[in-house]
Coordinates of C-alpha atoms in Angstrom, one line a residue:
Chain A
X1220 CA 13.5 -81.4 10.2
X1221 CA 11.6 -84.7 10.8
X1222 CA 13.1 -84.7 14.1
X1223 CA 12.5 -81.3 14.8
X1224 CA 8.6 -81.6 13.8
X1225 CA 8.2 -84.8 16.1
X1226 CA 10.1 -82.9 18.9
X1227 CA 8.3 -79.5 18.4
X1228 CA 4.8 -81.6 18.1
X1229 CA 5.3 -83.5 21.2
X1230 CA 5.6 -80.5 23.2
X1231 CA 2.2 -79.8 23.0
X1232 CA 0.9 -83.0 24.6
X1233 CA 1.6 -81.6 28.2
X1234 CA 0.1 -78.4 27.2
X1235 CA -3.2 -80.1 25.9
X1236 CA -3.2 -82.1 29.5
X1237 CA -3.1 -79.0 31.3
X1238 CA -5.7 -77.4 29.1
X1239 CA -8.1 -80.5 29.8
X1240 CA -7.2 -80.2 33.6
X1241 CA -8.1 -76.3 33.7
X1242 CA -11.5 -77.2 31.4
X1243 CA -12.5 -80.2 33.7
X1244 CA -12.4 -78.0 36.8
X1245 CA -14.7 -75.6 35.2
X1246 CA -17.7 -77.9 36.5
X1247 CA -16.1 -76.9 39.8
X1248 CA -16.0 -73.5 39.5
X1249 CA -19.7 -73.6 39.7
X1250 CA -20.5 -72.3 43.2
X1251 CA -22.7 -74.7 45.4
X1252 CA -23.6 -78.1 43.5
X1253 CA -23.3 -77.9 39.9
X1254 CA -26.1 -80.4 39.5
X1255 CA -28.5 -78.2 41.3
X1256 CA -27.2 -74.9 39.2
X1257 CA -27.9 -77.0 36.0
X1258 CA -31.4 -78.4 36.8
X1259 CA -32.4 -74.8 38.4
X1260 CA -34.0 -74.3 42.0
X1261 CA -37.1 -76.4 41.4
X1262 CA -35.4 -79.8 40.7
X1263 CA -36.3 -82.7 42.9
X1264 CA -34.0 -84.3 44.9
X1265 CA -34.0 -87.5 42.9
X1266 CA -33.2 -86.0 39.9
X1267 CA -30.4 -84.0 41.5
X1268 CA -28.8 -87.2 42.4
X1269 CA -29.2 -88.7 39.5
X1270 CA -27.8 -86.0 37.6
X1271 CA -24.9 -85.9 40.2
X1272 CA -24.4 -89.7 39.4
X1273 CA -24.3 -89.4 35.6
X1274 CA -21.6 -86.5 35.6
X1275 CA -19.5 -88.5 38.3
X1276 CA -19.7 -85.7 40.9
X1277 CA -20.1 -88.4 43.7
X1278 CA -16.5 -89.8 43.1
X1279 CA -13.4 -88.6 44.2
X1280 CA -12.1 -85.6 42.1
X1281 CA -9.2 -87.5 40.7
X1282 CA -11.2 -90.5 39.4
X1283 CA -13.8 -87.7 38.1
X1284 CA -10.9 -86.3 36.1
X1285 CA -9.5 -90.1 34.7
X1286 CA -12.9 -90.5 33.6
X1287 CA -13.5 -87.1 31.8
X1288 CA -10.2 -87.3 30.0
X1289 CA -10.8 -91.0 29.2
X1290 CA -14.0 -89.7 27.3
X1291 CA -12.9 -86.6 25.8
X1292 CA -10.2 -88.6 24.0
X1293 CA -12.8 -91.0 22.6
X1294 CA -14.5 -87.8 21.5
X1295 CA -17.3 -87.9 24.3
X1296 CA -18.0 -84.3 25.3
X1297 CA -20.8 -85.0 27.6
X1298 CA -24.6 -84.4 26.9
X1299 CA -26.4 -81.0 26.8
X1300 CA -28.4 -80.8 29.8
X1301 CA -31.0 -78.7 28.2
X1302 CA -31.3 -80.7 24.7
X1303 CA -30.2 -84.0 25.5
X1304 CA -27.9 -84.0 22.7
X1305 CA -24.0 -85.2 22.5
X1306 CA -22.1 -82.3 22.5
X1307 CA -19.7 -83.5 20.3
X1308 CA -22.3 -84.1 17.6
X1309 CA -23.8 -80.5 17.7
X1310 CA -20.3 -79.0 17.6
X1311 CA -19.3 -81.0 14.5
X1312 CA -22.4 -80.0 12.9
X1313 CA -22.1 -76.3 13.7
X1314 CA -18.4 -76.3 13.0
X1315 CA -18.2 -75.6 9.4
X1316 CA -20.7 -72.3 9.9
X1317 CA -17.7 -70.9 12.0
X1318 CA -15.1 -72.0 9.9
X1319 CA -16.6 -70.6 6.7
X1320 CA -16.9 -67.4 8.6
X1321 CA -13.5 -67.4 10.2
X1322 CA -12.0 -68.1 6.8
X1323 CA -13.8 -65.5 4.8
X1324 CA -12.5 -63.1 8.0
X1325 CA -8.9 -64.1 7.7
X1326 CA -8.7 -64.0 3.7
X1327 CA -10.3 -60.4 4.0
X1328 CA -7.6 -59.6 6.6
X1329 CA -4.9 -60.9 4.7
X1330 CA -6.4 -59.2 1.2
X1331 CA -6.4 -55.9 2.6
X1332 CA -3.9 -56.0 5.7
X1333 CA -0.8 -56.8 3.5
X1334 CA -1.1 -54.3 0.5
X1335 CA -2.0 -51.4 3.3
X1336 CA 1.0 -52.4 5.2
X1337 CA 3.2 -52.5 2.1
X1338 CA 2.1 -49.0 0.9
X1339 CA 2.5 -47.7 4.6
X1340 CA 6.2 -49.0 4.8
X1341 CA 7.3 -48.1 1.0
X1342 CA 5.8 -44.2 1.6
X1343 CA 6.7 -43.9 5.2
X1344 CA 5.7 -41.0 6.7
X1345 CA 3.4 -40.1 3.8
X1346 CA -0.2 -39.1 4.6
X1347 CA -1.0 -42.8 3.2
X1348 CA 1.1 -44.2 6.1
X1349 CA -0.3 -41.9 8.9
X1350 CA -3.6 -42.9 7.6
X1351 CA -3.1 -46.6 7.6
X1352 CA -1.3 -46.3 10.9
X1353 CA -4.1 -44.4 12.8
X1354 CA -6.7 -46.5 11.3
X1355 CA -4.9 -50.0 12.2
X1356 CA -4.8 -48.4 16.0
X1357 CA -8.8 -47.6 15.2
X1358 CA -9.2 -51.1 14.2
X1359 CA -7.5 -53.0 17.2
X1360 CA -9.6 -50.6 19.6
X1361 CA -12.9 -51.7 17.5
X1362 CA -15.3 -53.6 19.9
X1363 CA -16.3 -55.7 17.0
X1364 CA -19.9 -56.6 18.5
X1365 CA -20.5 -52.5 17.9
X1366 CA -19.4 -52.4 14.5
X1367 CA -21.1 -55.7 13.5
X1368 CA -24.3 -53.8 14.7
X1369 CA -23.7 -50.6 13.0
X1370 CA -22.8 -52.3 10.0
X1371 CA -25.7 -54.3 10.3
X1372 CA -27.9 -51.3 10.6
X1373 CA -26.1 -48.9 8.1
X1374 CA -26.0 -51.8 5.4
X1375 CA -28.9 -53.9 6.1
X1376 CA -31.6 -51.4 7.3
X1377 CA -30.5 -47.8 6.0
X1378 CA -29.5 -48.7 2.8
X1379 CA -31.0 -52.1 2.5
X1380 CA -28.3 -54.0 0.5
X1381 CA -27.5 -56.6 2.3
X1382 CA -29.2 -59.4 4.8
X1383 CA -28.4 -59.1 8.4
X1384 CA -28.8 -62.7 9.6
X1385 CA -28.6 -66.2 9.0
X1386 CA -26.4 -67.8 6.4
X1387 CA -29.2 -68.2 3.6
X1388 CA -32.8 -66.5 2.6
X1389 CA -35.5 -68.8 4.2
X1390 CA -36.8 -69.1 0.4
X1391 CA -33.5 -70.2 -0.8
X1392 CA -33.2 -73.9 -1.5
X1393 CA -30.4 -75.9 0.0
X1394 CA -29.3 -79.4 0.7
X1395 CA -26.6 -79.7 3.0
X1396 CA -23.7 -81.9 2.0
X1397 CA -20.4 -80.1 3.9
X1398 CA -22.2 -77.8 5.5
X1399 CA -20.1 -75.2 4.1
X1400 CA -22.8 -73.5 2.4
X1401 CA -20.7 -71.7 0.0
X1402 CA -18.6 -74.8 -1.0
X1403 CA -21.8 -77.1 -1.5
X1404 CA -23.4 -74.4 -3.7
X1405 CA -20.2 -74.4 -5.8
X1406 CA -19.9 -77.8 -6.1
X1407 CA -23.6 -78.3 -7.1
X1408 CA -23.0 -75.3 -9.6
X1409 CA -26.2 -73.5 -8.2
X1410 CA -24.6 -69.9 -8.5
X1411 CA -27.9 -68.4 -7.1
X1412 CA -27.1 -70.3 -3.8
X1413 CA -23.4 -69.1 -3.9
X1414 CA -24.5 -65.3 -4.4
X1415 CA -27.1 -65.7 -1.7
X1416 CA -24.6 -67.4 0.6
X1417 CA -22.0 -64.5 -0.1
X1418 CA -24.3 -61.7 0.7
X1419 CA -25.1 -63.1 4.1
X1420 CA -21.5 -63.6 4.9
X1421 CA -20.0 -60.5 4.0
X1422 CA -21.4 -58.1 6.9
X1423 CA -20.2 -60.6 9.5
X1424 CA -16.8 -61.7 7.6
X1425 CA -16.2 -57.7 7.9
X1426 CA -16.8 -57.4 11.4
X1427 CA -14.6 -60.6 12.5
X1428 CA -11.8 -59.3 10.1
X1429 CA -11.5 -55.8 11.6
X1430 CA -9.1 -56.7 14.3
X1431 CA -6.9 -59.2 12.3
X1432 CA -6.7 -56.9 9.4
X1433 CA -5.4 -53.8 11.9
X1434 CA -2.9 -56.4 13.4
X1435 CA -1.8 -57.8 9.7
X1436 CA -1.1 -54.4 8.5
X1437 CA 0.8 -53.4 11.4
X1438 CA 3.0 -56.1 11.3
X1439 CA 3.4 -56.3 7.5
X1440 CA 4.7 -52.3 7.8
X1441 CA 7.0 -53.0 10.6
X1442 CA 8.6 -56.5 8.9
X1443 CA 8.6 -54.4 5.6
X1444 CA 10.7 -51.4 6.8
X1445 CA 12.9 -53.8 8.8
X1446 CA 13.7 -55.8 5.5
X1447 CA 13.7 -52.6 3.0
X1448 CA 16.8 -51.1 5.2
X1449 CA 18.9 -54.3 4.3
X1450 CA 21.9 -54.5 2.1
X1451 CA 20.4 -56.8 -0.3
X1452 CA 17.7 -54.5 -1.4
X1453 CA 20.2 -51.7 -1.8
X1454 CA 22.1 -53.8 -4.1
X1455 CA 18.5 -54.7 -6.3
X1456 CA 17.7 -51.1 -6.5
X1457 CA 21.4 -50.4 -7.4
X1458 CA 21.3 -52.7 -10.3
X1459 CA 18.7 -50.5 -11.6
X1460 CA 15.5 -52.9 -10.8
X1461 CA 12.2 -51.2 -11.0
X1462 CA 11.0 -50.6 -7.6
X1463 CA 7.8 -52.9 -7.8
X1464 CA 10.1 -55.8 -8.8
X1465 CA 12.4 -54.9 -6.0
X1466 CA 9.3 -54.6 -3.3
X1467 CA 7.3 -57.8 -4.5
X1468 CA 10.2 -60.1 -5.9
X1469 CA 13.1 -59.3 -3.2
X1470 CA 11.3 -57.8 -0.2
X1471 CA 7.9 -59.0 0.5
X1472 CA 8.8 -62.6 0.6
X1473 CA 10.9 -62.2 3.7
X1474 CA 8.9 -59.9 5.0
X1475 CA 6.0 -62.0 5.1
X1476 CA 7.7 -64.6 7.6
X1477 CA 6.7 -62.8 10.7
X1478 CA 2.9 -61.7 9.7
X1479 CA 2.7 -65.7 9.3
X1480 CA 3.0 -66.0 12.8
X1481 CA 0.8 -63.2 13.6
X1482 CA -2.0 -64.9 11.2
X1483 CA -1.5 -68.2 13.4
X1484 CA -2.1 -66.4 16.4
X1485 CA -5.3 -64.5 15.2
X1486 CA -7.3 -67.8 14.4
X1487 CA -7.8 -68.3 18.2
X1488 CA -8.9 -64.8 18.2
X1489 CA -11.0 -65.4 15.3
X1490 CA -12.9 -68.3 17.0
X1491 CA -13.5 -66.3 20.3
X1492 CA -14.4 -63.2 18.4
X1493 CA -16.8 -65.4 16.9
X1494 CA -19.2 -65.6 20.1
X1495 CA -19.9 -61.9 19.6
X1496 CA -20.2 -61.7 15.7
X1497 CA -22.3 -64.8 15.6
X1498 CA -24.7 -63.2 18.1
X1499 CA -25.4 -60.1 16.2
X1500 CA -26.0 -62.1 12.9
X1501 CA -27.6 -64.9 14.3
X1502 CA -24.9 -67.2 12.5
X1503 CA -25.7 -70.6 13.5
X1504 CA -22.0 -71.5 14.5
X1505 CA -20.2 -72.6 17.9
X1506 CA -20.4 -68.9 18.5
X1507 CA -24.1 -68.2 18.6
X1508 CA -24.5 -72.0 20.3
X1509 CA -22.1 -71.1 23.2
X1510 CA -23.9 -67.8 23.7
X1511 CA -27.1 -69.6 23.7
X1512 CA -25.5 -72.4 26.3
X1513 CA -24.4 -69.6 28.6
X1514 CA -28.3 -68.2 28.7
X1515 CA -29.6 -71.5 29.6
X1516 CA -26.5 -72.8 31.9
X1517 CA -25.8 -75.6 29.7
X1518 CA -22.2 -76.1 31.4
X1519 CA -21.5 -79.1 29.1
X1520 CA -21.7 -77.1 26.1
X1521 CA -19.5 -74.2 27.5
X1522 CA -17.0 -77.1 28.5
X1523 CA -16.9 -78.9 25.0
X1524 CA -16.4 -75.7 23.2
X1525 CA -13.7 -74.2 25.1
X1526 CA -11.7 -77.4 24.9
X1527 CA -12.2 -77.9 21.2
X1528 CA -11.3 -73.9 20.5
X1529 CA -8.1 -74.4 22.9
X1530 CA -6.7 -77.7 20.9
X1531 CA -7.4 -75.8 17.4
X1532 CA -5.7 -72.9 18.7
X1533 CA -2.7 -75.1 20.3
X1534 CA -2.6 -77.0 16.9
X1535 CA -2.5 -74.3 14.6
X1536 CA 0.1 -72.5 16.2
X1537 CA 2.0 -75.7 16.2
X1538 CA 1.5 -75.7 12.5
X1539 CA 2.6 -72.2 12.2
X1540 CA 5.8 -72.9 13.7
X1541 CA 6.4 -76.0 11.6
X1542 CA 5.8 -73.7 8.2
X1543 CA 7.9 -71.1 9.9
X1544 CA 10.6 -73.5 9.9
X1545 CA 10.1 -75.1 6.5
X1546 CA 9.9 -71.7 5.0
X1547 CA 12.8 -70.2 6.4
X1548 CA 15.8 -72.6 6.4
X1549 CA 18.0 -70.4 8.8
X1550 CA 16.1 -71.3 11.8
X1551 CA 18.0 -74.2 13.4
X1552 CA 16.7 -77.4 14.7
X1553 CA 18.1 -78.0 18.2
Chain B
X29 CA 36.0 -27.9 52.8
X30 CA 37.4 -26.2 49.8
X31 CA 38.3 -29.4 48.2
X32 CA 34.8 -30.7 48.7
X33 CA 33.1 -27.8 47.1
X34 CA 35.2 -28.1 43.8
X35 CA 34.6 -31.7 43.4
X36 CA 30.8 -31.1 44.0
X37 CA 30.4 -28.3 41.6
X38 CA 31.0 -29.9 38.4
X39 CA 28.7 -32.7 39.2
X40 CA 25.8 -30.2 40.1
X41 CA 26.5 -28.6 36.6
X42 CA 25.9 -31.8 35.0
X43 CA 23.0 -32.4 36.4
X44 CA 21.5 -29.1 35.6
X45 CA 22.1 -29.7 32.0
X46 CA 20.9 -33.5 31.7
X47 CA 17.9 -34.7 32.5
X48 CA 16.6 -37.7 34.2
X49 CA 15.3 -40.4 32.2
X50 CA 11.9 -40.1 33.1
X51 CA 12.0 -36.5 32.1
X52 CA 13.8 -37.1 28.8
X53 CA 10.9 -40.0 28.3
X54 CA 8.1 -37.6 29.4
X55 CA 9.6 -34.8 26.8
X56 CA 9.7 -37.6 24.0
X57 CA 6.4 -38.6 24.7
X58 CA 4.9 -35.1 24.5
X59 CA 7.0 -34.3 21.2
X60 CA 4.6 -37.1 19.3
X61 CA 1.3 -36.3 18.2
X62 CA 0.0 -39.7 18.5
X63 CA 0.6 -39.9 22.3
X64 CA -0.8 -36.4 22.9
X65 CA -4.2 -37.6 21.3
X66 CA -3.9 -40.6 23.6
X67 CA -3.2 -38.7 26.6
X68 CA -5.6 -36.2 26.1
X69 CA -8.3 -38.7 25.5
X70 CA -7.3 -40.8 28.4
X71 CA -7.3 -37.9 30.6
X72 CA -10.7 -36.9 29.7
X73 CA -12.0 -40.4 30.3
X74 CA -10.4 -40.4 33.9
X75 CA -11.8 -36.7 34.3
X76 CA -15.5 -38.0 33.5
X77 CA -14.9 -41.3 35.5
X78 CA -13.9 -39.0 38.6
X79 CA -16.1 -36.1 38.0
X80 CA -19.7 -37.5 36.8
X81 CA -20.6 -38.8 40.1
X82 CA -19.5 -35.6 42.0
X83 CA -21.2 -33.1 39.5
X84 CA -24.3 -35.4 39.2
X85 CA -26.1 -38.1 41.2
X86 CA -27.5 -40.8 39.4
X87 CA -29.7 -43.7 40.7
X88 CA -29.9 -46.1 37.9
X89 CA -32.9 -48.2 39.7
X90 CA -35.1 -45.2 39.8
X91 CA -34.1 -44.0 36.4
X92 CA -37.0 -44.5 33.7
X93 CA -39.6 -42.5 32.1
X94 CA -41.8 -44.5 29.5
X95 CA -43.0 -41.4 28.1
X96 CA -39.8 -40.6 26.7
X97 CA -39.1 -44.0 25.0
X98 CA -36.5 -44.0 22.2
X99 CA -36.4 -40.4 21.4
X100 CA -33.8 -39.3 19.0
X101 CA -31.1 -37.2 19.8
X102 CA -32.3 -33.4 20.4
X103 CA -31.2 -30.3 22.4
X104 CA -32.7 -31.3 25.4
X105 CA -31.3 -35.4 25.6
X106 CA -28.1 -35.0 23.0
X107 CA -27.7 -38.5 22.6
X108 CA -31.4 -39.5 22.8
X109 CA -33.1 -41.7 25.2
X110 CA -33.3 -45.6 25.3
X111 CA -36.1 -48.1 25.3
X112 CA -37.0 -47.2 29.1
X113 CA -36.7 -43.6 28.5
X114 CA -33.3 -43.0 30.1
X115 CA -31.0 -40.2 28.7
X116 CA -28.3 -42.0 27.0
X117 CA -25.6 -39.0 27.5
X118 CA -26.2 -39.6 31.2
X119 CA -25.8 -43.2 31.2
X120 CA -22.8 -43.3 29.2
X121 CA -21.1 -40.5 31.4
X122 CA -21.7 -42.4 34.3
X123 CA -20.8 -45.6 32.9
X124 CA -17.6 -44.0 32.4
X125 CA -16.8 -45.0 36.2
X126 CA -17.8 -48.6 35.5
X127 CA -15.9 -49.4 32.4
X128 CA -12.7 -47.5 33.3
X129 CA -13.0 -48.8 36.8
X130 CA -13.2 -52.4 35.5
X131 CA -10.4 -52.0 33.3
X132 CA -7.8 -50.2 35.6
X133 CA -8.9 -52.6 38.6
X134 CA -8.4 -55.6 36.4
X135 CA -5.1 -54.7 35.3
X136 CA -3.6 -53.3 38.6
X137 CA -4.5 -57.1 39.9
X138 CA -2.9 -58.6 37.0
X139 CA 0.0 -56.6 36.9
X140 CA 1.1 -57.2 40.4
X141 CA 0.6 -60.9 40.4
X142 CA 2.0 -61.5 36.9
X143 CA 5.0 -59.4 37.3
X144 CA 5.7 -60.9 40.7
X145 CA 5.1 -64.3 39.3
X146 CA 7.2 -63.4 36.2
X147 CA 10.2 -62.4 38.4
X148 CA 10.2 -65.2 40.6
X149 CA 9.8 -67.6 38.1
X150 CA 13.1 -65.9 36.1
X151 CA 15.2 -65.4 39.2
X152 CA 14.4 -68.8 41.1
X153 CA 15.8 -72.0 40.0
X154 CA 14.6 -74.1 36.9
X155 CA 12.1 -76.1 38.5
X156 CA 9.9 -73.2 39.8
X157 CA 10.4 -71.8 36.4
X158 CA 9.4 -74.8 34.5
X159 CA 6.4 -75.3 36.6
X160 CA 5.3 -71.4 36.5
X161 CA 5.9 -71.1 32.9
X162 CA 4.1 -74.8 32.2
X163 CA 0.9 -72.8 34.1
X164 CA 1.4 -69.9 32.1
X165 CA 1.4 -71.7 28.9
X166 CA -2.0 -73.3 29.6
X167 CA -3.7 -70.1 30.4
X168 CA -2.4 -69.0 27.2
X169 CA -3.5 -71.9 25.2
X170 CA -6.8 -70.4 25.2
X171 CA -7.8 -67.4 23.4
X172 CA -8.5 -64.9 26.4
X173 CA -11.5 -63.7 25.5
X174 CA -13.0 -67.4 25.3
X175 CA -11.4 -68.3 28.4
X176 CA -13.0 -65.1 30.5
X177 CA -16.1 -65.8 29.3
X178 CA -16.3 -69.2 29.9
X179 CA -14.9 -68.6 33.4
X180 CA -17.7 -66.1 34.0
X181 CA -20.2 -68.6 32.5
X182 CA -19.4 -70.6 35.4
X183 CA -19.0 -68.7 38.1
X184 CA -21.9 -66.5 37.5
X185 CA -22.5 -63.0 36.1
X186 CA -21.6 -59.9 37.5
X187 CA -19.2 -57.1 38.0
X188 CA -16.9 -58.8 40.8
X189 CA -17.0 -61.9 38.8
X190 CA -15.8 -60.5 35.1
X191 CA -13.2 -58.5 37.4
X192 CA -11.9 -61.8 38.5
X193 CA -12.0 -63.4 35.0
X194 CA -10.5 -60.3 33.5
X195 CA -7.7 -60.3 35.7
X196 CA -6.6 -63.8 35.7
X197 CA -6.4 -64.1 31.8
X198 CA -4.3 -61.0 31.5
X199 CA -1.5 -62.5 34.3
X200 CA 0.5 -64.7 31.6
X201 CA 1.4 -61.7 29.7
X202 CA 2.8 -59.9 32.5
X203 CA 4.4 -63.1 33.6
X204 CA 6.2 -63.6 30.4
X205 CA 7.3 -59.9 29.9
X206 CA 8.6 -60.0 33.8
X207 CA 10.5 -63.3 33.3
X208 CA 11.8 -62.4 30.3
X209 CA 13.3 -59.2 31.5
X210 CA 14.8 -60.6 34.8
X211 CA 16.6 -63.5 32.2
X212 CA 18.1 -60.9 30.4
X213 CA 19.0 -58.8 33.4
X214 CA 20.4 -60.9 36.0
X215 CA 23.4 -61.9 33.9
X216 CA 24.3 -58.5 33.5
X217 CA 27.4 -57.0 35.5
X218 CA 25.7 -54.7 38.2
X219 CA 23.5 -57.7 39.2
X220 CA 26.5 -59.5 40.0
X221 CA 28.2 -57.0 41.6
X222 CA 25.0 -56.8 44.1
X223 CA 25.0 -60.0 44.4
X224 CA 28.7 -60.4 45.2
X225 CA 28.0 -57.4 47.8
X226 CA 25.5 -60.3 49.2
X227 CA 22.4 -59.1 48.5
X228 CA 19.7 -61.1 49.3
X229 CA 17.5 -62.6 46.4
X230 CA 14.4 -60.3 47.4
X231 CA 16.6 -57.4 47.8
X232 CA 18.3 -57.7 44.4
X233 CA 15.1 -58.7 42.6
X234 CA 13.6 -55.5 44.1
X235 CA 16.2 -52.9 43.8
X236 CA 18.2 -54.0 41.1
X237 CA 16.2 -55.7 38.7
X238 CA 12.6 -54.8 38.8
X239 CA 13.2 -51.1 38.4
X240 CA 15.1 -51.9 35.0
X241 CA 12.3 -54.1 33.9
X242 CA 9.7 -51.4 34.7
X243 CA 9.6 -49.9 30.8
X244 CA 8.2 -52.6 29.1
X245 CA 5.9 -53.5 32.1
X246 CA 4.6 -49.7 32.0
X247 CA 3.7 -50.2 28.2
X248 CA 1.9 -53.3 28.7
X249 CA -0.1 -51.8 31.7
X250 CA -1.4 -49.0 29.3
X251 CA -2.2 -51.6 26.5
X252 CA -3.6 -54.0 28.8
X253 CA -6.2 -51.4 30.2
X254 CA -7.5 -50.8 26.5
X255 CA -7.7 -54.9 26.2
X256 CA -9.3 -54.9 29.7
X257 CA -12.1 -52.2 28.6
X258 CA -12.7 -54.0 25.6
X259 CA -12.9 -57.5 27.3
X260 CA -15.2 -56.1 29.9
X261 CA -17.5 -54.3 27.6
X262 CA -17.8 -58.1 25.7
X263 CA -18.5 -59.5 28.6
X264 CA -21.1 -57.0 29.4
X265 CA -22.7 -57.2 25.8
X266 CA -22.9 -61.1 26.5
X267 CA -24.8 -60.3 29.7
X268 CA -22.0 -61.6 32.0
X269 CA -20.4 -58.5 33.1
X270 CA -22.6 -55.7 35.1
X271 CA -26.3 -56.5 35.8
X272 CA -28.9 -53.6 34.5
X273 CA -29.8 -51.4 35.4
X274 CA -26.2 -50.5 36.1
X275 CA -25.0 -48.4 33.3
X276 CA -22.1 -50.2 31.9
X277 CA -21.3 -49.5 28.1
X278 CA -21.0 -53.1 27.3
X279 CA -24.6 -54.1 28.9
X280 CA -26.0 -50.9 27.4
X281 CA -25.0 -52.4 24.0
X282 CA -27.0 -55.8 24.8
X283 CA -29.8 -53.8 25.9
X284 CA -30.0 -52.1 23.0
X285 CA -28.3 -53.5 19.8
X286 CA -31.7 -55.0 18.5
X287 CA -33.1 -51.8 18.0
X288 CA -31.2 -51.6 14.9
X289 CA -33.9 -52.9 13.2
X290 CA -36.0 -50.2 13.5
X291 CA -33.4 -47.5 12.8
X292 CA -33.0 -46.3 16.3
X293 CA -29.1 -45.9 15.9
X294 CA -28.6 -43.6 18.8
X295 CA -29.4 -46.5 21.4
X296 CA -26.2 -48.4 20.3
X297 CA -24.3 -46.0 18.6
X298 CA -22.9 -43.7 21.8
X299 CA -22.2 -46.5 24.1
X300 CA -20.2 -48.2 21.5
X301 CA -18.5 -45.2 20.5
X302 CA -17.3 -44.6 24.2
X303 CA -16.0 -48.2 24.3
X304 CA -14.4 -47.4 21.1
X305 CA -12.7 -44.0 21.9
X306 CA -11.3 -45.0 25.7
X307 CA -9.7 -48.0 24.2
X308 CA -8.3 -46.1 21.5
X309 CA -7.2 -43.4 23.9
X310 CA -5.3 -46.1 25.9
X311 CA -3.8 -47.8 22.6
X312 CA -2.6 -44.4 21.0
X313 CA -1.0 -43.8 24.7
X314 CA 0.5 -47.0 24.9
X315 CA 2.2 -46.9 21.4
X316 CA 3.6 -43.5 22.4
X317 CA 5.0 -44.5 25.5
X318 CA 6.8 -47.6 23.9
X319 CA 8.0 -45.1 21.6
X320 CA 9.3 -42.7 24.3
X321 CA 10.2 -45.1 26.9
X322 CA 12.6 -47.9 25.1
X323 CA 14.0 -46.7 22.0
X324 CA 15.0 -50.2 21.1
X325 CA 11.1 -51.1 20.7
X326 CA 10.4 -48.1 18.3
X327 CA 8.1 -49.4 15.7
X328 CA 9.8 -47.3 13.1

């Protein structure tokens, strides 16, 4: 098992190198002179020359890449051209907000997706099954930025129940510690802040959870149907066990294995979807930051965030694979 | 003469009774209500995309009437008007051509390139396969929406560039499917027979392998169009796709979503509903096609 884990982990090294080459080449996709594009039309030739030199654009391309790789490995993701701050610093400062949002979304998706999938499979072809299948297809087809606006309008403006932007009310007092607002507030025992933070979290989390929820419900249903047709389930039923126990104790565990892989794949989608959701809800995470960077042509941020998210995505899929191997002893390690 | 007639007759009879695989698949497709709904929605949107410019001339550059700003839906303007006093129904209808066109073109490019790459990868030697698979793995290491956004952010916003980016991020899935199908098919007897008869690699690939790899590719194409429309709308929403005043659904949402605070729901409701409905149509159709074309892939 350890050997398998090491071998599997080593396979991501070439992929990560490839990813770094692609992200490195982003700058060279900019039409014309990248330095000029970053500084705008009114830049002086001296300033352009200075930026060209600072970015190393005056060197041969393979040298540029080696320098880039060397910096990235040391955690240097370049400097934001607009704000002058190191990209890595802002990235880490903003990441907790995105993680908080994405985690809430995935929890919502699991909490509702799995039961919907089970109900759908157990009462196959009933009206509940049809409704949940159609609903799952609607969910997969949902433009989440549209859903986000609709939720903000309906629950925030029409009904006035929930806030439609930011992580906390401006009046709420909060001292950042880990930058995970809910966690910080829980650790401090300040229930007012927890409540306020959760109220702000709910709408963006629902919007972001929609697609993973639909995917998880579909996968749970398909995998549950497969498991329920197995011999050992019939044996369990024949023994006279109550249906609930057969479904939850005998079938569910095995049915959830493929769902795990799907959840791993959804993490990447969530991080990309955060760009859209955070823009709608003014959520100060990586997504909103990238959106603003695109507007101000702050290419270093787009590059840094893309690399960061790709590395997370690849790592999460690796971890899912390894967990899968731990959970299912039938998988051969060769 | 008489003997040949007696041989031909039973075959002709058999052919009349049985159906061609395509006809059988079509019949299976139409027997599913889900697929029928999908087909209906897709046909409706295609009709609008083709028909709207013929039935009604629309010039986005001159279309604005500030007197009619943000009017709610009424008999005259069934979907209301936007912040520049433009009729939203007209813009949603004319936007169909832009959004659908973008999705279909991107997938057309991606499916041809991706299938080709996958076929070559599966059929050529080990080295070529390793190299191509590696390149596809790198593209798949990014969440596709993120990669599309990053590429357009670099090469610059616009319809053509977002088309390029969406095509690029849709290639790997085709490559994977085509490669998998080739690997499975090329070991089969009839492919060996074709090779033994002296068929060249290109002929074996195109005449014998490609047609049998087609069903999963057709299903994927329908689902990929759904995804591409969604992706294009997301790029438009972020200001990276079609530029104003082009009536593109995502860009229309970008223009209007901030009005949710003032309660003018119609400015963002209808463009978004159009995105959702068209994407849903292709997804329903894709699901139905999967059941109809490949009974092994049935979801239930």
